[in-house]
XYZ file of C-alpha atoms in Angstrom:
435
model
C -85.856 51.852 -111.986
C -85.884 51.899 -108.176
C -85.495 48.114 -108.134
C -82.386 48.325 -110.340
C -80.986 51.126 -108.191
C -81.439 49.049 -105.036
C -79.582 46.192 -106.702
C -76.666 48.463 -107.553
C -76.518 49.755 -103.985
C -76.547 46.223 -102.566
C -73.366 45.113 -104.353
C -70.935 47.612 -102.681
C -72.628 47.040 -99.330
C -72.140 43.290 -99.705
C -68.497 43.872 -100.693
C -67.880 45.967 -97.557
C -69.445 43.261 -95.389
C -67.313 40.660 -97.147
C -64.119 42.633 -96.476
C -64.973 43.077 -92.814
C -65.665 39.382 -92.356
C -62.536 38.470 -94.328
C -60.417 40.708 -92.115
C -61.693 38.878 -89.041
C -60.662 35.555 -90.598
C -57.177 36.718 -91.544
C -56.513 39.051 -88.602
C -58.342 37.838 -85.476
C -58.262 40.128 -82.461
C -55.722 38.072 -80.495
C -53.369 37.496 -83.408
C -50.161 39.245 -84.486
C -50.526 38.066 -88.081
C -51.227 41.548 -89.494
C -48.792 43.442 -87.298
C -46.036 45.164 -89.229
C -42.579 44.245 -88.005
C -39.314 46.094 -88.334
C -36.997 43.127 -87.953
C -36.022 40.718 -90.708
C -36.941 37.384 -89.188
C -38.157 34.680 -91.502
C -41.745 33.616 -91.963
C -41.476 30.662 -89.609
C -40.150 32.795 -86.758
C -42.863 35.450 -87.324
C -45.674 32.923 -87.349
C -44.226 30.748 -84.574
C -42.808 32.900 -81.764
C -42.031 29.815 -79.658
C -39.702 28.544 -82.360
C -36.813 30.746 -81.259
C -36.978 29.657 -77.629
C -37.032 25.986 -78.566
C -34.407 25.730 -81.268
C -32.300 28.878 -81.314
C -28.708 28.199 -80.334
C -26.033 30.502 -78.963
C -24.827 32.895 -81.633
C -21.544 31.078 -82.197
C -23.407 27.793 -82.675
C -25.569 29.262 -85.444
C -22.563 30.679 -87.243
C -22.167 28.383 -90.227
C -22.590 29.019 -93.963
C -26.079 29.059 -95.451
C -24.832 26.510 -97.959
C -22.180 24.200 -96.515
C -19.170 23.554 -98.713
C -19.231 19.796 -99.209
C -16.012 17.848 -98.805
C -17.711 14.452 -98.659
C -20.126 12.954 -101.168
C -23.194 12.306 -99.030
C -26.185 10.803 -100.791
C -29.849 11.670 -100.345
C -30.194 8.520 -98.251
C -27.365 9.661 -95.963
C -29.093 12.981 -95.295
C -32.690 11.799 -95.012
C -33.165 10.416 -91.520
C -36.692 9.692 -90.347
C -37.584 6.791 -88.075
C -41.197 5.762 -87.609
C -40.367 4.687 -84.064
C -43.039 2.324 -82.772
C -42.742 2.593 -78.998
C -45.773 0.319 -78.569
C -44.347 -2.370 -80.843
C -40.899 -3.946 -81.091
C -38.625 -0.963 -81.702
C -35.690 -0.419 -79.331
C -33.456 2.654 -79.112
C -29.858 1.687 -78.289
C -27.570 4.405 -76.925
C -23.867 3.839 -77.593
C -22.259 5.909 -74.830
C -18.702 7.049 -75.635
C -16.751 8.406 -72.671
C -16.575 12.193 -72.219
C -18.849 13.135 -75.114
C -21.688 14.512 -73.012
C -23.357 11.111 -73.038
C -24.400 11.269 -69.382
C -26.331 14.482 -69.979
C -27.905 13.143 -73.166
C -28.734 9.849 -71.449
C -30.632 11.738 -68.749
C -32.564 13.606 -71.439
C -33.678 10.246 -72.833
C -35.176 9.028 -69.554
C -36.355 12.299 -67.979
C -37.021 14.843 -70.693
C -39.040 13.160 -73.472
C -42.782 13.652 -73.789
C -44.173 10.112 -73.639
C -47.566 8.521 -73.188
C -45.971 6.503 -70.397
C -42.928 8.426 -69.072
C -39.937 6.610 -67.620
C -40.294 5.937 -63.903
C -37.224 7.445 -62.219
C -37.151 6.919 -58.445
C -35.080 9.325 -56.293
C -31.745 7.816 -55.276
C -31.782 5.140 -57.977
C -29.423 5.249 -60.944
C -31.740 3.425 -63.336
C -35.219 4.331 -64.537
C -37.947 1.986 -65.707
C -38.782 2.845 -69.322
C -41.613 0.505 -70.283
C -43.759 0.572 -73.388
C -47.366 1.638 -72.841
C -49.193 -1.390 -71.467
C -46.125 -3.684 -71.594
C -43.494 -4.673 -69.058
C -40.611 -4.354 -71.520
C -38.190 -1.549 -72.255
C -38.076 0.529 -75.425
C -34.674 2.024 -74.464
C -31.307 0.329 -74.017
C -29.036 2.725 -72.139
C -27.058 3.238 -68.971
C -30.002 4.906 -67.238
C -32.634 2.345 -68.284
C -31.105 -1.128 -68.587
C -27.759 -0.343 -66.954
C -24.441 -1.551 -68.361
C -26.029 -4.825 -69.498
C -23.392 -5.386 -72.211
C -20.455 -4.105 -70.178
C -19.220 -0.711 -69.061
C -19.254 1.721 -72.018
C -19.792 -1.103 -74.515
C -18.699 -0.231 -78.056
C -20.362 -0.946 -81.408
C -18.704 -4.374 -81.687
C -19.989 -5.398 -78.261
C -23.456 -3.893 -78.533
C -24.397 -5.355 -81.913
C -23.656 -8.876 -80.693
C -24.948 -8.446 -77.140
C -28.073 -6.257 -77.280
C -30.345 -8.677 -79.211
C -29.513 -11.467 -76.758
C -30.053 -9.293 -73.670
C -33.302 -7.768 -74.911
C -34.750 -11.134 -75.876
C -33.909 -12.488 -72.419
C -35.715 -9.545 -70.858
C -38.804 -10.268 -72.945
C -41.144 -11.995 -70.524
C -43.205 -13.587 -73.302
C -40.557 -16.090 -74.389
C -42.896 -17.728 -76.912
C -43.038 -14.594 -79.040
C -39.307 -13.851 -79.029
C -38.796 -15.178 -82.542
C -42.201 -14.105 -83.779
C -41.814 -10.473 -82.676
C -38.320 -9.667 -83.894
C -37.141 -6.370 -82.443
C -35.863 -3.450 -84.492
C -32.769 -1.800 -82.987
C -32.043 1.864 -83.682
C -28.536 2.898 -82.633
C -27.773 6.437 -81.499
C -24.630 8.104 -80.112
C -22.905 11.405 -79.310
C -19.547 12.653 -80.622
C -17.264 15.452 -79.448
C -14.350 17.483 -80.717
C -11.383 15.060 -80.319
C -8.981 17.433 -78.530
C -11.627 18.551 -76.014
C -12.741 14.965 -75.466
C -9.157 13.757 -74.954
C -8.383 16.475 -72.405
C -11.653 15.770 -70.610
C -10.785 12.075 -70.365
C -7.313 12.920 -69.053
C -8.819 15.119 -66.314
C -11.304 12.339 -65.484
C -8.547 9.713 -65.222
C -6.441 12.146 -63.220
C -9.265 12.241 -60.643
C -9.249 8.429 -60.347
C -11.460 7.040 -63.151
C -10.253 3.784 -64.718
C -13.161 2.008 -66.481
C -11.190 -1.142 -65.613
C -14.396 -3.208 -65.491
C -15.036 -2.624 -69.207
C -15.160 -5.976 -71.017
C -13.876 -5.035 -74.512
C -15.433 -8.219 -75.884
C -14.616 -8.983 -79.509
C -15.137 -12.216 -81.428
C -16.388 -13.839 -78.247
C -13.461 -13.017 -75.956
C -11.842 -10.097 -74.095
C -8.311 -8.961 -75.040
C -5.344 -10.562 -73.327
C -2.991 -8.532 -71.153
C -0.388 -8.687 -73.920
C -2.896 -7.343 -76.443
C -4.048 -4.540 -74.141
C -1.425 -3.799 -71.461
C -2.324 -1.420 -68.647
C -0.902 2.103 -68.639
C -0.422 2.168 -64.832
C 0.704 -0.291 -62.188
C -1.378 0.723 -59.169
C -5.104 0.761 -58.508
C -5.628 3.738 -60.765
C -3.824 6.565 -62.549
C -4.683 9.359 -60.133
C -2.710 12.548 -60.655
C -1.199 11.448 -63.973
C 0.515 14.331 -65.833
C -0.692 15.009 -69.356
C 2.723 14.031 -70.767
C 2.555 10.554 -69.180
C -1.044 10.198 -70.307
C 0.007 10.883 -73.900
C 3.098 8.639 -73.744
C 1.241 5.358 -73.060
C 0.951 3.550 -76.444
C -1.931 1.332 -75.271
C -4.009 4.223 -73.903
C -7.559 3.636 -75.150
C -8.173 7.373 -74.986
C -6.279 7.618 -78.291
C -8.792 7.547 -81.171
C -11.434 6.291 -78.761
C -14.378 7.464 -80.876
C -13.208 5.593 -83.982
C -12.469 2.445 -81.979
C -15.863 2.485 -80.295
C -17.770 3.003 -83.551
C -15.847 0.580 -85.772
C -16.267 -3.172 -86.250
C -13.132 -4.401 -84.475
C -13.526 -7.877 -85.948
C -12.310 -6.468 -89.266
C -8.836 -5.818 -87.801
C -8.419 -8.853 -85.572
C -9.863 -7.122 -82.503
C -7.031 -6.015 -80.194
C -4.334 -8.114 -81.876
C -2.053 -5.406 -83.274
C 0.086 -7.909 -85.195
C -2.699 -8.935 -87.580
C -1.935 -6.041 -89.972
C 0.166 -2.901 -90.254
C -0.729 0.134 -88.155
C -1.465 2.173 -91.296
C -3.791 -0.452 -92.757
C -5.461 -1.011 -89.396
C -6.203 2.707 -89.072
C -7.598 2.879 -92.602
C -9.960 -0.053 -92.021
C -11.112 1.202 -88.615
C -11.812 4.714 -89.909
C -13.795 3.456 -92.901
C -15.821 1.132 -90.660
C -16.506 3.894 -88.099
C -17.682 6.271 -90.823
C -20.004 3.655 -92.322
C -21.492 2.683 -88.951
C -21.977 6.311 -87.936
C -23.562 7.189 -91.262
C -25.995 4.270 -91.020
C -27.000 4.872 -87.407
C -30.503 6.162 -86.839
C -29.117 9.291 -85.183
C -26.003 10.913 -83.779
C -25.507 14.278 -82.111
C -22.556 16.565 -81.444
C -21.701 17.869 -77.990
C -20.808 21.275 -79.409
C -24.295 21.708 -80.953
C -26.825 20.920 -78.225
C -29.875 22.668 -79.716
C -29.231 21.267 -83.181
C -28.831 17.840 -81.587
C -32.210 18.252 -79.905
C -33.806 19.463 -83.132
C -32.439 16.596 -85.247
C -33.411 13.967 -82.665
C -36.973 15.268 -82.570
C -37.190 15.397 -86.354
C -35.686 11.895 -86.687
C -37.845 10.044 -84.182
C -40.952 12.217 -84.081
C -40.534 12.600 -80.310
C -40.435 15.881 -78.400
C -38.383 16.972 -75.411
C -40.050 18.837 -72.567
C -37.195 21.272 -71.914
C -34.686 22.756 -74.317
C -31.103 21.472 -74.281
C -28.487 23.766 -72.750
C -25.135 24.542 -74.345
C -22.431 24.459 -71.662
C -19.026 25.642 -72.840
C -17.346 26.073 -69.434
C -16.154 22.446 -69.167
C -13.047 21.121 -67.431
C -11.426 20.555 -70.814
C -12.095 24.169 -71.800
C -10.259 25.347 -68.694
C -7.085 23.425 -69.586
C -4.464 25.680 -71.125
C -2.190 23.876 -73.592
C 0.438 25.074 -76.024
C 0.156 24.693 -79.782
C 2.834 22.009 -79.639
C 0.794 19.947 -77.156
C -2.346 20.455 -79.239
C -0.549 19.152 -82.324
C 0.637 16.150 -80.326
C -2.911 15.379 -79.166
C -4.248 15.765 -82.715
C -1.532 13.381 -83.908
C -2.462 10.785 -81.293
C -6.113 11.180 -82.320
C -5.634 11.591 -86.070
C -8.389 9.058 -86.838
C -10.803 10.772 -84.455
C -9.988 14.165 -86.002
C -10.875 12.866 -89.464
C -13.989 11.105 -88.195
C -15.185 14.257 -86.430
C -14.663 16.359 -89.554
C -16.752 13.805 -91.465
C -19.411 13.668 -88.729
C -19.642 17.436 -88.378
C -20.338 17.987 -92.076
C -22.891 15.166 -92.134
C -24.547 16.545 -89.000
C -24.794 20.112 -90.330
C -25.958 18.911 -93.750
C -28.737 16.918 -92.057
C -29.637 19.915 -89.950
C -29.764 22.207 -92.974
C -31.770 19.653 -94.961
C -34.296 19.274 -92.138
C -34.676 23.013 -91.702
C -35.368 23.421 -95.410
C -37.890 20.580 -95.271
C -39.565 22.164 -92.273
C -39.777 25.547 -93.995
C -41.302 23.863 -97.025
C -43.822 22.077 -94.807
C -44.693 25.413 -93.184
C -45.185 27.070 -96.585
C -47.455 24.256 -97.735
C -49.448 24.428 -94.498
C -49.871 28.194 -94.742
C -50.880 27.953 -98.406
C -53.480 25.306 -97.594
C -54.861 27.431 -94.750
C -55.005 30.467 -97.037
C -56.784 28.517 -99.744
C -59.272 27.206 -97.200
C -59.995 30.756 -95.978
C -60.420 31.954 -99.565
C -62.868 29.160 -100.318
C -64.870 30.049 -97.221
C -64.902 33.749 -98.184
C -65.940 33.016 -101.741
C -68.713 30.632 -100.716
C -69.933 33.090 -98.102
C -70.093 35.970 -100.565
C -71.878 33.903 -103.210
C -74.389 32.763 -100.622
C -74.801 36.335 -99.362
C -75.442 37.603 -102.868
C -77.885 34.817 -103.557
C -79.900 35.362 -100.371
C -79.841 39.154 -100.265
C -79.815 40.045 -103.952
C -83.229 38.701 -104.757
C -83.398 39.157 -108.520
C -79.681 39.797 -109.127
C -78.964 38.775 -112.655
C -76.957 35.593 -113.129
C -74.353 37.406 -115.220
C -73.495 39.808 -112.374
C -73.129 36.905 -109.923
C -70.842 34.947 -112.274
C -68.743 38.069 -112.888
C -68.285 38.554 -109.127
C -67.201 34.928 -108.686
C -64.740 35.268 -111.597
C -63.128 38.274 -109.932
C -62.723 36.346 -106.703
C -61.263 33.344 -108.549
C -58.717 35.603 -110.226
C -57.652 36.845 -106.793
C -57.332 33.275 -105.567
C -55.220 32.319 -108.602
C -52.904 35.263 -108.066
C -52.497 34.448 -104.373
C -51.847 30.774 -105.091
C -49.166 31.628 -107.635
C -47.337 34.170 -105.525
C -47.371 31.890 -102.508
C -45.316 29.322 -104.420
C -42.415 31.677 -105.003
C -39.476 30.418 -102.903
C -37.014 33.030 -101.686
C -33.527 31.912 -100.817
């Protein structure tokens, strides 16, 4: 009788011990896991307090619909961007730098702000950094701040795709393996709202910028002076009024983003007589959209934190410091009338349509990646919970076996069944997705 009584007493004692140990697993002393919170942040933000500081954007930047209304028919392949970038192998990141899109800032992030096994070597006072692969004297990055303007000043898609493979193979010191180790080129770029970009370029030209050394190579030759006449007669266009800037028909600032992303060979390069202006614009826009869509990555100047987030998710690389959204630009300080704005939008009609296309694709990719990340977090938490439950169950069974002495097998099996039912309930409820 006393022996049976001692057995009955042991079971609740063992249960209390089990609960105390379980609480220590789930709610360790230095954790906030069990702290009740009054705000309505999601699970990822509650579990990962550093998440907000890394990826939260200014309030206006985050202000877009939970489900984006789709105007374009993007496929799963268009949205899914993940590059298994082999920095030790033959992969090369190629940065297509479009003027006045924040490319200088982004280019500096690439050489100074990425966590790498072998960081880029940037010497004070030098414009270029040495970005070598670990253990190799060859560059993994083709950009202004690593290889310089090796294919010409602000080379476009047409120039880069024909020039980069040749330049990078020449830089390869092991000439015997040039053909054997064929490099993989991953193109990236930045885009900007067309009106802001146009005004920024005007202000830059007004201060004396010309980019006159740009090559504009296409089909093996630069454009003739008749094909691309200059907009000014002197050394530069310093002090040009906005009206004069807009009135030059050969001003490359017009639809610059489309021109720099399209395959110019499709329209006879800079020969405007090869087809009608309407047909030329249609072909260039379609080509720019296709090239942008198929690039490994592109970012938007207006969404710095989302750009950082998507780059990191695409390439599996991490930046050391968070990107900063700067809205007080020179373009933002320019006051223009609605009439002037309409004129600029008309001059950049192709860029306006491209940017609308790019913005939806960018935000759809961002939304898709965030959903994937949340799903990954849910799976990770469920696996951790299941692991803890297995440890608790095994511990209790072992405790009962060692301390119970002659505990009947039926009582032990019943206790295990109860625990398994709890595990099943937890597993089921953890799979419920709330939108």
